[in-house]
Amino acid sequence: METEIPPNTNPLVTPLLTDMYQISMCYGYWKNQIHEKNAVFDLFFRKNPFKGEYTIFAGLEEVLRLVAHFRFSESDIAYLKTVLPNAEQDFFKYLASVDCSRIKIYALREGTLCFPRIPLLRVEGPLAIAQLLETPLLNLINYPSLICTNAARMRLAAGDDKVMMEFGCRRAQGPDGAISAARYAVMGGFDRTSNVEAGKLFGIGVSGTHAHAFVMSFNSLADLVHLRTLKSADGAREVDMVEMVTQRRRQLGFTDTNEGELAAFAAYAMAFPGTFLALVDTYDTLKSGLQNFLIVATILAELGYQPLGIRLDSGDLAYLSKECRRRIHETALSAHLPILDRATIVASNDLNEATIYSLKEQGHAIDTFGIGTNLVTCQNDPALGCVYKLVEIDGAARIKMSEDIVKVTIPCRKIAYRLLDPSGRPILDLMSRVAGSEEDVPQPDRRILSRHPFEENKRAYVVPHTVVPLHHLFWDGQIRQPLPTLPEIRAYVMQQLKAVRPDHLRAVNPTPYKVSVTNDLYSYIHRIWLSEAPIPTLQ
Ligand SMILES: Nc1ncnc2c1ncn2[C@@H]1O[C@H](COP(=O)(O)OP(=O)(O)OP(=O)(O)O)[C@@H](O)[C@H]1O
Ligand SMILES: O=P(O)(O)OC[C@H]1O[C@H](OP(=O)(O)OP(=O)(O)O)[C@H](O)[C@@H]1O
Ligand SMILES: O=C(O)c1cccnc1
Ligand SMILES: [Mg+2]
């Protein structure tokens, strides 16, 4: 089975893509002969990003690829010998034998809507090996989940009926940032990407318009030398585009437009008559760009082509989109070319979640959003803070104490359930001990006490209509679940966003979603807590 699992998309993902301290700890475990102890680690986050109350879990497929191929190469070992010159040679023999065949990974399904403290992954296995996985697992989950969440938030802001294009390659944090951004933006609800390599790798639709350079490359209609004719869609006639645009410009009264821009649009139309889309803001959107678009678009429409539309890349996008839509409609009416009304309006220029909401509030006529910088760099919150904490070793629960209650870890092997109401809406998530009793497992239509993990007075009875177990065994030396395709994960994300109570998704001051523990786990946490906390003596 292992041979069927492709390697990580990014070849830089190797066992050395880690922090030095993982290797040092590994040596320390080995030297003390505790490396084979059976460890359980939880990977989770404490706070949702973007001042939100939800996160979308992404990156699981790449995690499974990592564990399937996790082996130190000969050159890795040779290098580590130089980094740890005083380590015993036998340690390197041990390292050379390490793989993940004895590791188990329980995880949420990729694309699951998730909340603080719920383990995204539970990793079980030999202590030293599970420890080595900390940094690469966090690396493979933090950014994908962050970008997927950012994309989903932008999708919610824009609405279901808009087309969302990922434009961030040029601004992304390096090549992996660009490739990951495209993939996980689509997972979070974007439709297409301008990133051609991502299109090839993941089968995402690629598309794009043109840049200002294309418009600026033409000075006048005299530049149209090599190509000046265009055949109608049915091939029955051929027109001279230079003559046509000159004549049409006069007819429509658009004689003051920039001629180089008109030449550029005509040239673009001759190259792409079926998908003509013009960037209209190079010189002046309303006084030149839109008018030049209409000149070329009416000609294309008469020749039987559907002009695709315009792109706005500066100015007041609410006002300009509405005004452009109005003027396109006016021309569609006066020229008796209703097909022009189908022209789409693409908007770009430093868009972010807040501007998309603001545009919606103002009213706009944008059909497609092209978003780069703010999407891929997650400017509102540049990192998700997933952590990886030891919760059990050789069957003994472990707790990390902190003055800061959110940093106290929840000990032991846990499983989480999502409790749904009769309409399929999540009520809360409930964690229980894997080793807990039958009573501890929530059942449909049975009342169960759910408690805040640390605040004694916060508790409620819940009678779930449906109980959805959130964790599944994905890896135990082999992949144990079918891996969904990108469109399937995207559909799963969209379906959950529809099912959850909208106030949890609200952009401003959303309601926190409850993450609770069973009564049994609550007692267990507090017993372990008390047993580990030193009792001070006051004198
Ligand atoms: N109606 C609107 N409401 C809220 N924000 C908007 C609206 N229209 C555009 N924006 C945003 O306002 C910002 C305008 O950017 P900026 O101040 O750089 O001006 P510009 O339009 O790009 O001008 P320039 O012609 O210099 O490129 C962008 O982030 C854009 O997304
Ligand atoms: O604004 P983003 O969300 O990152 O979207 C991508 C941007 O990239 C392109 O221009 P670029 O920013 O390179 O130049 P410009 O803004 O000066 O036109 C494009 O015209 C968009 O404005
Ligand atoms: O296709 C586009 O219009 C595009 C692509 C990347 C960045 N900005 C715009
Ligand atoms: Mg820009």
Coordinates of C-alpha atoms and ligand atoms in Angstrom, one line a residue, residues 165-171 209-212 279 281 311-314 347-352 370-376, ligand 2:
M165 CA -10.1 33.8 -8.0
E166 CA -6.9 33.3 -6.2
F167 CA -4.3 35.8 -7.6
G168 CA -1.6 35.6 -4.9
C169 CA 1.4 33.9 -6.5
R170 CA 3.5 37.1 -6.8
R171 CA 2.9 38.0 -3.2
T209 CA -7.1 38.4 -17.5
H210 CA -4.2 40.6 -18.6
A211 CA -2.1 43.2 -16.9
H212 CA -1.6 46.9 -17.4
L279 CA -8.6 45.6 -17.9
D281 CA -8.4 51.1 -15.5
R311 CA -11.6 44.0 -14.8
L312 CA -11.5 46.9 -12.4
D313 CA -8.2 47.2 -10.6
S314 CA -8.4 50.6 -8.9
A347 CA -12.6 43.4 -9.4
S348 CA -9.2 43.2 -7.9
N349 CA -6.8 45.5 -5.9
D350 CA -5.8 44.8 -2.4
L351 CA -9.2 43.2 -1.5
N352 CA -9.6 41.7 1.9
G370 CA -9.6 38.4 -7.8
I371 CA -7.7 38.3 -4.5
G372 CA -4.0 38.0 -4.0
T373 CA -2.0 39.6 -1.2
N374 CA -4.5 39.5 1.7
L375 CA -5.6 36.0 0.9
V376 CA -2.2 34.3 0.6
Ligands
LIG2 O1 -4.1 43.2 -5.0 P1 -4.0 41.8 -4.8 O2 -5.1 41.3 -4.0 O3 -2.7 41.3 -4.4 O4 -4.3 41.1 -6.3 C1 -3.4 40.9 -7.3 C2 -2.9 42.2 -7.8 O5 -1.8 41.9 -8.7 C3 -1.9 42.6 -9.8 O6 -1.3 43.9 -9.8 P2 -0.1 44.3 -8.9 O7 -0.5 44.4 -7.5 O8 1.1 43.5 -9.2 O9 0.1 45.8 -9.4 P3 -0.8 47.1 -9.2 O10 -1.6 46.9 -8.0 O11 0.1 48.2 -9.1 O12 -1.6 47.1 -10.5 C4 -3.4 42.8 -10.1 O13 -3.7 43.8 -10.9 C5 -3.9 42.9 -8.7 O14 -4.0 44.3 -8.3

